[in-house]
Short mmCIF file of C-alpha atoms and ligand atoms in Angstrom, two decimals:
data_model
loop_
_atom_site.label_atom_id
_atom_site.label_comp_id
_atom_site.label_asym_id
_atom_site.label_seq_id
_atom_site.Cartn_x
_atom_site.Cartn_y
_atom_site.Cartn_z
CA MET A 686 1.93 13.18 31.06
CA SER A 687 5.71 13.51 30.69
CA ASP A 688 7.48 16.29 28.82
CA ASN A 689 8.10 14.04 25.82
CA THR A 690 4.42 14.44 24.82
CA ILE A 691 3.84 16.96 22.06
CA PRO A 692 1.08 19.61 22.40
CA GLY A 693 -2.43 18.38 21.64
CA GLU A 694 -3.02 20.83 18.80
CA ILE A 695 0.13 19.69 17.01
CA ALA A 696 -0.81 16.05 17.50
CA ALA A 697 -4.22 16.88 16.01
CA THR A 698 -2.53 18.56 13.03
CA LEU A 699 -0.46 15.44 12.33
CA VAL A 700 -3.59 13.30 11.89
CA ASN A 701 -5.62 15.96 10.07
CA SER A 702 -5.35 15.27 6.35
CA SER A 703 -6.41 18.81 5.41
CA ALA A 704 -3.36 20.23 7.26
CA TYR A 705 -1.20 18.44 4.68
CA ALA A 706 -2.77 20.53 1.93
CA THR A 707 -1.51 23.79 3.49
CA ASN A 708 1.57 25.13 5.22
CA GLU A 709 0.06 24.14 8.56
CA ILE A 710 1.91 20.84 8.48
CA PHE A 711 5.24 22.56 7.74
CA ASP A 712 4.66 24.98 10.64
CA ALA A 713 4.01 22.00 12.92
CA TYR A 714 7.16 20.25 11.71
CA ARG A 715 9.23 23.39 12.21
CA TRP A 716 7.99 23.69 15.78
CA LEU A 717 8.68 20.02 16.45
CA ARG A 718 12.21 20.11 15.03
CA ALA A 719 13.01 23.09 17.24
CA ASN A 720 11.21 22.07 20.42
CA ASN A 721 10.52 18.34 20.50
CA PRO A 722 12.20 16.58 17.56
CA LEU A 723 11.24 13.12 18.72
CA GLY A 724 8.06 13.55 20.72
CA LEU A 725 5.07 11.39 21.50
CA ALA A 726 1.74 12.29 19.84
CA ARG A 727 -1.45 11.22 21.56
CA PRO A 728 -4.19 12.30 19.15
CA GLU A 729 -7.77 11.21 19.74
CA LYS A 730 -8.89 7.89 18.25
CA HIS A 731 -5.30 6.87 17.46
CA ASP A 732 -2.75 4.82 19.33
CA PRO A 733 0.07 7.07 20.52
CA PHE A 734 3.04 7.33 18.17
CA TRP A 735 6.49 8.88 18.19
CA VAL A 736 6.91 11.70 15.69
CA VAL A 737 10.31 11.55 13.99
CA THR A 738 11.06 14.93 12.44
CA LYS A 739 14.87 15.12 12.13
CA HIS A 740 16.69 14.04 8.96
CA ALA A 741 19.29 12.05 10.93
CA ASP A 742 16.69 10.16 12.99
CA ILE A 743 14.58 9.26 9.94
CA LEU A 744 17.70 7.77 8.32
CA GLU A 745 18.74 5.92 11.47
CA ILE A 746 15.33 4.33 11.99
CA SER A 747 14.89 3.49 8.29
CA ARG A 748 18.33 1.91 8.12
CA ASN A 749 17.69 -0.38 11.09
CA ASN A 750 14.91 -2.63 9.81
CA ALA A 751 15.40 -5.38 12.39
CA LEU A 752 14.88 -2.94 15.26
CA PHE A 753 12.16 -0.98 13.44
CA PRO A 754 10.19 -3.48 11.36
CA SER A 755 7.31 -2.75 8.99
CA ALA A 756 5.12 -5.86 9.27
CA VAL A 757 4.14 -5.63 12.94
CA ARG A 758 1.99 -2.49 12.95
CA SER A 759 0.25 -0.55 10.20
CA THR A 760 2.80 1.12 7.89
CA THR A 761 0.40 4.00 7.26
CA LEU A 762 -1.21 6.15 9.90
CA THR A 763 -4.56 4.71 10.91
CA THR A 764 -7.09 5.06 13.71
CA GLN A 765 -7.53 2.40 16.40
CA SER A 766 -10.76 1.20 14.84
CA GLY A 767 -9.21 1.29 11.35
CA GLU A 768 -6.43 -1.01 12.48
CA ALA A 769 -8.89 -3.28 14.33
CA ARG A 770 -10.94 -3.60 11.17
CA ALA A 771 -7.91 -4.49 9.04
CA ARG A 772 -7.02 -7.17 11.59
CA ALA A 773 -10.56 -8.55 11.48
CA ILE A 774 -10.37 -8.82 7.70
CA THR A 775 -6.82 -10.06 7.03
CA GLY A 776 -5.62 -11.18 10.46
CA THR A 777 -2.84 -8.58 10.17
CA PRO A 778 -2.71 -4.78 10.61
CA HIS A 779 -2.54 -4.44 6.81
CA LEU A 780 -5.20 -4.66 4.11
CA VAL A 781 -2.61 -5.55 1.49
CA ARG A 782 0.70 -7.38 1.78
CA SER A 783 3.23 -5.73 -0.49
CA LEU A 784 6.98 -5.16 -0.16
CA VAL A 785 6.27 -2.17 2.06
CA GLN A 786 4.53 -4.30 4.70
CA MET A 787 7.11 -7.12 4.71
CA ASP A 788 10.14 -7.78 6.89
CA GLU A 789 13.01 -10.21 6.38
CA PRO A 790 13.27 -12.93 5.30
CA ASP A 791 10.18 -12.50 3.05
CA HIS A 792 10.91 -8.92 2.07
CA MET A 793 14.18 -9.70 0.26
CA LYS A 794 12.73 -12.80 -1.43
CA TYR A 795 9.98 -10.66 -2.95
CA ARG A 796 12.10 -7.60 -3.62
CA ALA A 797 14.76 -9.67 -5.41
CA LEU A 798 12.17 -10.71 -8.02
CA THR A 799 12.09 -7.25 -9.59
CA GLN A 800 15.09 -5.45 -8.07
CA ALA A 801 17.40 -6.06 -11.05
CA TRP A 802 14.68 -4.80 -13.38
CA PHE A 803 14.60 -1.44 -11.52
CA MET A 804 18.38 -0.89 -11.57
CA PRO A 805 19.61 2.12 -13.62
CA GLN A 806 21.11 0.08 -16.47
CA SER A 807 17.96 -1.94 -16.84
CA VAL A 808 15.56 1.00 -16.55
CA LYS A 809 17.61 2.77 -19.22
CA LYS A 810 16.47 0.15 -21.72
CA ARG A 811 13.01 1.68 -21.42
CA GLU A 812 14.26 5.15 -22.29
CA ALA A 813 12.99 5.11 -25.90
CA ASP A 814 9.50 3.97 -24.82
CA ILE A 815 9.37 6.58 -22.09
CA ARG A 816 10.62 9.34 -24.40
CA ALA A 817 7.81 8.49 -26.82
CA LEU A 818 5.29 8.88 -23.98
CA ALA A 819 6.94 12.17 -22.93
CA ARG A 820 6.80 13.53 -26.49
CA GLU A 821 3.15 12.61 -26.71
CA ALA A 822 2.43 14.37 -23.38
CA VAL A 823 4.41 17.47 -24.40
CA GLY A 824 2.73 17.57 -27.82
CA GLN A 825 -0.71 17.51 -26.19
CA PHE A 826 0.36 20.17 -23.69
CA LEU A 827 1.66 22.52 -26.39
CA ALA A 828 -1.54 22.08 -28.38
CA LEU A 829 -3.50 23.63 -25.49
CA PRO A 830 -4.45 27.31 -25.91
CA GLY A 831 -1.72 28.75 -23.65
CA ARG A 832 -3.55 28.02 -20.39
CA CYS A 833 -4.12 24.74 -18.60
CA ASP A 834 -4.23 22.87 -15.35
CA PHE A 835 -0.81 21.26 -15.49
CA VAL A 836 -1.81 18.54 -13.03
CA LYS A 837 -4.90 17.41 -14.88
CA ASP A 838 -3.48 17.96 -18.37
CA VAL A 839 0.07 16.55 -17.96
CA ALA A 840 1.30 15.51 -14.51
CA LEU A 841 -1.43 12.99 -13.71
CA TYR A 842 -1.42 10.98 -16.92
CA TYR A 843 2.21 10.86 -17.98
CA PRO A 844 3.52 8.93 -14.91
CA LEU A 845 0.45 6.72 -15.04
CA LYS A 846 1.22 5.82 -18.65
CA VAL A 847 4.87 5.12 -17.81
CA VAL A 848 4.05 2.79 -14.95
CA MET A 849 1.32 1.03 -16.91
CA ASN A 850 3.75 0.64 -19.80
CA ILE A 851 6.32 -1.11 -17.60
CA LEU A 852 3.68 -3.24 -15.91
CA GLY A 853 2.12 -4.19 -19.24
CA VAL A 854 -1.40 -2.78 -18.73
CA PRO A 855 -3.16 -1.98 -22.05
CA SER A 856 -3.96 1.69 -22.66
CA GLN A 857 -7.76 1.29 -22.65
CA ASP A 858 -7.52 0.36 -18.95
CA PHE A 859 -5.55 3.47 -17.89
CA PRO A 860 -8.59 5.46 -16.68
CA ARG A 861 -9.63 2.56 -14.45
CA MET A 862 -6.11 2.39 -13.00
CA LEU A 863 -6.06 6.14 -12.42
CA ARG A 864 -9.32 5.97 -10.49
CA LEU A 865 -8.12 3.03 -8.41
CA THR A 866 -4.82 4.64 -7.40
CA GLN A 867 -6.56 7.84 -6.44
CA GLU A 868 -9.06 5.94 -4.36
CA LEU A 869 -6.37 3.99 -2.61
CA PHE A 870 -3.99 6.87 -1.94
CA GLY A 871 -6.20 9.93 -1.90
CA ALA A 872 -9.00 8.19 -0.07
CA SER A 873 -8.94 10.77 2.70
CA ASP A 874 -9.26 13.64 0.22
CA PRO A 875 -12.83 14.88 -0.02
CA GLU A 876 -12.75 15.26 -3.80
CA THR A 877 -11.35 11.86 -4.69
CA LYS A 878 -12.92 9.50 -2.21
CA ARG A 879 -15.79 7.42 -3.45
CA PHE A 880 -18.34 8.98 -1.13
CA GLN A 881 -18.40 12.67 -0.45
CA GLU A 882 -19.70 12.49 3.11
CA ALA A 883 -17.42 11.75 6.02
CA LEU A 884 -17.07 8.00 6.32
CA THR A 885 -17.03 5.93 9.46
CA ASP A 886 -13.94 3.75 9.93
CA GLU A 887 -15.99 0.76 8.93
CA GLN A 888 -17.17 2.39 5.70
CA PHE A 889 -13.67 3.62 5.00
CA ALA A 890 -12.27 0.11 5.37
CA GLN A 891 -15.01 -1.19 3.06
CA VAL A 892 -14.06 1.36 0.40
CA LEU A 893 -10.43 0.29 0.59
CA ILE A 894 -11.38 -3.37 0.41
CA ALA A 895 -13.51 -2.71 -2.66
CA VAL A 896 -10.57 -0.95 -4.29
CA VAL A 897 -8.14 -3.74 -3.37
CA ASN A 898 -10.60 -6.31 -4.71
CA ASP A 899 -10.85 -4.38 -7.98
CA PHE A 900 -7.06 -4.50 -8.24
CA SER A 901 -7.05 -8.20 -7.40
CA ASP A 902 -9.63 -9.10 -10.07
CA TYR A 903 -7.98 -6.97 -12.68
CA PHE A 904 -4.43 -8.20 -12.13
CA GLY A 905 -5.60 -11.80 -11.67
CA ASN A 906 -6.63 -11.69 -15.32
CA ILE A 907 -3.35 -10.07 -16.37
CA SER A 908 -1.40 -12.78 -14.51
CA ALA A 909 -3.32 -15.58 -16.20
CA ASP A 910 -2.58 -14.00 -19.55
CA ARG A 911 1.18 -13.66 -18.85
CA ARG A 912 1.46 -17.26 -17.73
CA SER A 913 0.19 -18.46 -21.06
CA ASP A 914 1.76 -15.64 -23.09
CA PRO A 915 4.93 -14.26 -21.40
CA ARG A 916 6.13 -10.81 -22.54
CA ASP A 917 8.83 -8.29 -21.73
CA ASP A 918 7.04 -6.60 -18.82
CA LEU A 919 6.84 -6.63 -15.02
CA ALA A 920 3.50 -8.45 -15.04
CA THR A 921 5.27 -11.41 -16.64
CA LEU A 922 7.89 -11.40 -13.85
CA ILE A 923 5.26 -11.26 -11.12
CA ALA A 924 2.89 -13.77 -12.75
CA ASN A 925 5.61 -16.39 -13.17
CA ALA A 926 7.54 -15.72 -9.95
CA GLU A 927 8.22 -18.47 -7.44
CA ILE A 928 8.74 -17.99 -3.73
CA ASP A 929 10.45 -20.90 -1.94
CA GLY A 930 9.81 -23.08 -4.97
CA ALA A 931 6.05 -22.44 -5.20
CA PRO A 932 4.04 -19.90 -7.26
CA MET A 933 3.57 -16.54 -5.51
CA PRO A 934 0.29 -16.64 -3.52
CA GLN A 935 -2.57 -14.56 -4.98
CA PHE A 936 -2.76 -12.19 -1.96
CA GLU A 937 0.93 -11.31 -2.29
CA ALA A 938 0.72 -11.09 -6.10
CA THR A 939 -2.09 -8.54 -5.75
CA GLY A 940 0.05 -6.65 -3.24
CA TYR A 941 2.94 -6.63 -5.70
CA TYR A 942 0.89 -5.24 -8.57
CA THR A 943 -0.77 -2.74 -6.24
CA ILE A 944 2.48 -1.35 -4.88
CA ILE A 945 4.01 -0.89 -8.32
CA ALA A 946 0.87 0.59 -9.87
CA THR A 947 0.20 2.92 -6.96
CA ALA A 948 3.67 3.77 -5.62
CA GLY A 949 4.87 4.52 -9.12
CA HIS A 950 2.12 6.89 -10.10
CA ASP A 951 0.80 9.52 -7.67
CA THR A 952 4.24 10.07 -6.21
CA THR A 953 5.85 10.89 -9.53
CA SER A 954 2.84 12.99 -10.57
CA SER A 955 3.31 15.11 -7.45
CA SER A 956 6.96 15.85 -8.01
CA THR A 957 6.44 16.40 -11.75
CA ALA A 958 3.82 19.05 -10.93
CA GLY A 959 6.03 20.50 -8.18
CA ALA A 960 8.82 21.14 -10.68
CA MET A 961 6.42 23.12 -12.90
CA TRP A 962 5.17 25.09 -9.91
CA ALA A 963 8.75 26.08 -9.16
CA LEU A 964 9.36 27.03 -12.80
CA ALA A 965 6.22 29.16 -12.80
CA THR A 966 7.08 30.99 -9.58
CA THR A 967 10.89 31.26 -9.44
CA PRO A 968 12.17 34.23 -11.48
CA GLY A 969 14.81 33.24 -14.04
CA LEU A 970 14.64 29.50 -13.32
CA LEU A 971 13.03 28.49 -16.62
CA GLU A 972 15.54 30.47 -18.70
CA ARG A 973 18.46 29.13 -16.68
CA VAL A 974 17.53 25.45 -16.97
CA ARG A 975 16.44 25.74 -20.59
CA SER A 976 19.81 27.19 -21.57
CA ALA A 977 21.70 24.56 -19.53
CA PRO A 978 19.79 21.25 -19.78
CA ALA A 979 22.52 19.58 -17.70
CA LEU A 980 20.76 21.27 -14.76
CA ILE A 981 17.55 19.30 -15.33
CA PRO A 982 18.57 16.51 -12.88
CA ASN A 983 19.11 19.20 -10.21
CA LEU A 984 15.66 20.61 -10.96
CA ILE A 985 14.17 17.13 -10.59
CA GLU A 986 16.01 16.32 -7.36
CA GLU A 987 14.97 19.59 -5.78
CA ALA A 988 11.36 19.12 -6.93
CA ILE A 989 11.37 15.73 -5.21
CA ARG A 990 12.77 17.26 -1.99
CA TRP A 991 10.46 20.25 -2.08
CA THR A 992 7.29 18.25 -2.70
CA THR A 993 8.20 15.08 -0.74
CA PRO A 994 5.16 13.25 -2.14
CA VAL A 995 5.23 10.44 0.43
CA ARG A 996 4.66 12.41 3.60
CA THR A 997 4.80 9.62 6.17
CA PHE A 998 5.43 5.95 6.71
CA MET A 999 5.12 4.19 10.05
CA ARG A 1000 7.43 1.74 11.79
CA SER A 1001 7.28 -0.05 15.15
CA ALA A 1002 10.00 -0.99 17.63
CA SER A 1003 10.90 -4.67 18.01
CA ALA A 1004 12.85 -4.08 21.26
CA ASP A 1005 13.37 -1.37 23.87
CA THR A 1006 15.84 1.20 22.60
CA GLU A 1007 16.86 4.84 22.84
CA ILE A 1008 17.04 7.55 20.18
CA ARG A 1009 17.72 11.26 20.71
CA GLY A 1010 17.55 10.68 24.44
CA ARG A 1011 14.05 9.22 24.23
CA ARG A 1012 13.26 5.80 25.65
CA ILE A 1013 11.35 3.87 22.95
CA ASN A 1014 9.64 0.72 24.21
CA LYS A 1015 9.14 -2.53 22.35
CA GLY A 1016 5.87 -2.32 20.42
CA ASP A 1017 5.87 1.51 20.17
CA TRP A 1018 4.71 3.01 16.90
CA LEU A 1019 6.76 5.67 15.06
CA MET A 1020 5.87 8.13 12.29
CA LEU A 1021 8.68 8.96 9.85
CA CYS A 1022 7.95 12.51 8.69
CA TYR A 1023 9.90 12.62 5.41
CA ALA A 1024 8.74 16.14 4.53
CA SER A 1025 10.13 17.36 7.85
CA GLY A 1026 13.47 15.63 7.26
CA ASN A 1027 13.59 17.30 3.87
CA ARG A 1028 13.17 20.74 5.47
CA ASP A 1029 15.60 20.09 8.33
CA GLU A 1030 17.63 23.30 8.77
CA GLU A 1031 20.62 21.27 9.98
CA VAL A 1032 20.92 19.63 6.55
CA PHE A 1033 19.39 22.15 4.13
CA ALA A 1034 20.23 25.86 4.15
CA ASN A 1035 17.11 27.99 3.47
CA ALA A 1036 15.16 24.76 3.53
CA ASP A 1037 11.86 26.35 2.46
CA THR A 1038 13.42 27.82 -0.69
CA PHE A 1039 13.41 25.96 -3.99
CA ASP A 1040 17.12 25.90 -4.89
CA ILE A 1041 18.55 23.78 -7.70
CA ASP A 1042 22.12 24.50 -6.56
CA ARG A 1043 22.04 22.13 -3.60
CA THR A 1044 25.01 19.81 -4.15
CA PRO A 1045 24.76 17.24 -2.88
CA ASN A 1046 21.01 17.33 -2.39
CA ARG A 1047 20.60 14.93 0.52
CA GLN A 1048 16.82 14.67 0.17
CA LEU A 1049 15.29 11.54 1.67
CA ALA A 1050 11.95 11.47 -0.14
CA PHE A 1051 12.65 7.92 -1.38
CA GLY A 1052 13.14 6.61 2.16
CA PHE A 1053 16.24 4.69 3.17
CA GLY A 1054 17.44 1.21 4.14
CA ALA A 1055 15.91 -2.06 3.00
CA HIS A 1056 12.70 -0.41 1.79
CA LEU A 1057 14.47 2.35 -0.16
CA CYS A 1058 12.19 3.14 -3.08
CA LEU A 1059 12.56 0.50 -5.75
CA GLY A 1060 11.37 2.93 -8.43
CA GLN A 1061 13.70 5.85 -7.63
CA HIS A 1062 15.80 5.54 -10.81
CA LEU A 1063 12.70 5.17 -12.96
CA ALA A 1064 11.06 8.17 -11.27
CA ARG A 1065 14.10 10.38 -11.85
CA MET A 1066 14.51 9.20 -15.43
CA GLU A 1067 10.89 9.72 -16.47
CA MET A 1068 10.85 13.21 -14.94
CA ARG A 1069 14.17 14.11 -16.57
CA ILE A 1070 12.94 12.96 -19.99
CA LEU A 1071 9.66 14.86 -19.67
CA TYR A 1072 11.45 18.09 -18.76
CA GLU A 1073 14.08 17.63 -21.48
CA GLU A 1074 11.27 17.45 -24.01
CA LEU A 1075 9.21 20.20 -22.40
CA LEU A 1076 11.73 22.90 -21.52
CA ALA A 1077 13.21 23.00 -25.01
CA LYS A 1078 9.82 24.20 -26.22
CA LEU A 1079 8.62 26.36 -23.35
CA ARG A 1080 9.27 30.10 -23.66
CA SER A 1081 7.46 31.26 -20.51
CA VAL A 1082 5.21 30.02 -17.75
CA ARG A 1083 3.38 31.71 -14.87
CA LEU A 1084 0.71 30.84 -12.36
CA ASP A 1085 -2.81 31.48 -13.59
CA GLY A 1086 -4.83 30.77 -10.45
CA THR A 1087 -4.39 29.23 -7.04
CA PRO A 1088 -2.63 25.85 -6.80
CA ARG A 1089 -4.43 23.35 -4.59
CA TYR A 1090 -3.15 20.28 -2.76
CA VAL A 1091 -4.58 16.81 -2.21
CA GLU A 1092 -5.60 16.36 1.43
CA SER A 1093 -3.74 13.30 2.65
CA PHE A 1094 -1.24 12.48 5.40
CA PHE A 1095 0.19 9.69 3.22
CA VAL A 1096 0.81 10.53 -0.44
CA THR A 1097 0.03 14.09 -1.36
CA GLY A 1098 0.82 16.68 -3.99
CA LEU A 1099 -0.79 19.27 -6.18
CA LYS A 1100 -4.30 18.45 -7.29
CA SER A 1101 -4.55 21.57 -9.41
CA LEU A 1102 -1.87 23.83 -10.92
CA PRO A 1103 -3.40 26.49 -13.20
CA ILE A 1104 -0.72 27.96 -15.47
CA ALA A 1105 -0.46 30.26 -18.44
CA PHE A 1106 2.39 29.55 -20.85
CA GLU A 1107 3.93 30.43 -24.20
CA SER A 1108 5.72 27.95 -26.41
CA MET A 1109 8.89 28.68 -28.40
C1 HEM B 398 9.02 10.78 -6.81
C2 HEM B 398 8.54 9.57 -6.86
C3 HEM B 398 8.57 8.57 -5.73
C4 HEM B 398 8.69 8.76 -4.38
C5 HEM B 398 8.82 10.09 -3.63
C6 HEM B 398 8.67 7.45 -3.75
C7 HEM B 398 8.80 7.24 -2.38
C8 HEM B 398 8.93 6.01 -1.78
C9 HEM B 398 9.23 5.77 -0.39
C10 HEM B 398 9.37 6.86 0.67
C11 HEM B 398 9.33 4.44 -0.20
C12 HEM B 398 9.75 3.74 1.12
C13 HEM B 398 8.69 2.94 1.81
C14 HEM B 398 9.13 2.49 3.18
O1 HEM B 398 10.21 2.82 3.67
O2 HEM B 398 8.35 1.77 3.79
C15 HEM B 398 9.09 3.81 -1.48
C16 HEM B 398 9.06 2.46 -1.69
C17 HEM B 398 8.72 1.89 -2.90
N1 HEM B 398 8.52 2.54 -4.10
FE1 HEM B 398 8.63 4.51 -4.44
N2 HEM B 398 8.53 6.51 -4.73
C18 HEM B 398 8.48 7.14 -5.95
C19 HEM B 398 8.37 6.55 -7.19
C20 HEM B 398 8.25 5.20 -7.40
C21 HEM B 398 8.12 4.56 -8.69
C22 HEM B 398 8.13 5.28 -10.05
C23 HEM B 398 7.96 3.22 -8.46
C24 HEM B 398 7.78 2.06 -9.42
C25 HEM B 398 7.26 2.09 -10.58
C26 HEM B 398 8.04 3.01 -7.03
C27 HEM B 398 7.96 1.80 -6.39
C28 HEM B 398 8.22 1.59 -5.05
C29 HEM B 398 8.21 0.27 -4.44
C30 HEM B 398 7.91 -1.05 -5.14
C31 HEM B 398 8.52 0.46 -3.07
C32 HEM B 398 8.62 -0.60 -1.99
C33 HEM B 398 10.05 -0.98 -1.74
C34 HEM B 398 10.21 -1.91 -0.56
O3 HEM B 398 9.42 -1.85 0.39
O4 HEM B 398 11.16 -2.70 -0.60
N3 HEM B 398 8.21 4.23 -6.43
N4 HEM B 398 8.87 4.79 -2.44
#
């Protein structure tokens, strides 16, 4: 074993979803950045993978999509048997085929279908709709008796409603969508997975397939509706889209709906809750931002850095190459540790401190390069609007219990944030 291999206990931490619900993962990242910033992990039951922990390396790999493609190996961390099972089912390492799993030339053909829609000027047209949803969420929050679980009472539902609004899903189906996203993304968390017992890889794959099939059935019906009755929503764009002159295949259409419904929800919930956690625990922050609402975008940006809801994505190498003095071979698998990049001491002073005065805030929670988050402007806007509405009416807030995290090495965030508050 050469000296590029990282210690076994750190490798085990990287694949242990419960470590992502505590500071254990940040301790591991800190050690890696200092001692082996691009090391090889060889955890049990997994193929070896390079662990990319430095801000600069995450950007370099993300920017170079031809050398580090997404379609070849699983884009999320998986066990050997998990990947084998996905291959047996779909013939690829992926259970779904969305933008995230595509490389060029397909990736740009699919991304171009909705890219203009997600640009700032276009997203801004939704501002009135989104403000109405924010006012509704804030009104319900303020009607609570001064104590609540901010995740369950606000942060989970508001982003869900926004994303369902832009997709065109009717409100009676929101609970079903919430359950599906949690099953897909939080499937490794003991409290949200369908079965409470530990699952074998085979059972786990079956759960995911059942969830994907639910999505497929549901959005198949939405597509049929939008073909006969087009509206001003993303479902209409996806349902009527053509790729190379032919209708988008059903498998890819399901992938498209799935990525927007899922990527746009849990992620934004996490950073929305993270901002409230900071407000509840940072002396003077609430008063400062409330009296200077122009600081709300800083609050949002720092909440996104601090929470980094998407913890990891994977890439593979399409050719032999070298980064940070390490020889990476064609076919090697790499883990981009966004939350480590966002705490990199070389880029962020006092990286573990929540600090709204970081200018510029070079957080990389939205990724970089061709796959840079399509929903980043929407995410920032919906969080800004919610906090504009909320802070104007919030006199005080403090923690009222112990916050708890979702256990997942993929998308994670607060699962519970008990707070006590007073309104103005
Ligand atoms: C704070 C909130 C969010 C975070 C932290 C986040 C994070 C990310 C990251 C890291 C990626 C890169 C994937 C890769 O490199 O493989 C990504 C891609 C993506 N995100 Fe987000 N996201 C957020 C909100 C949203 C929202 C609100 C939407 C849409 C409603 C959205 C839709 C997408 C889509 C469609 C992609 C795939 C882009 C592509 O592969 O070309 N995201 N996101």
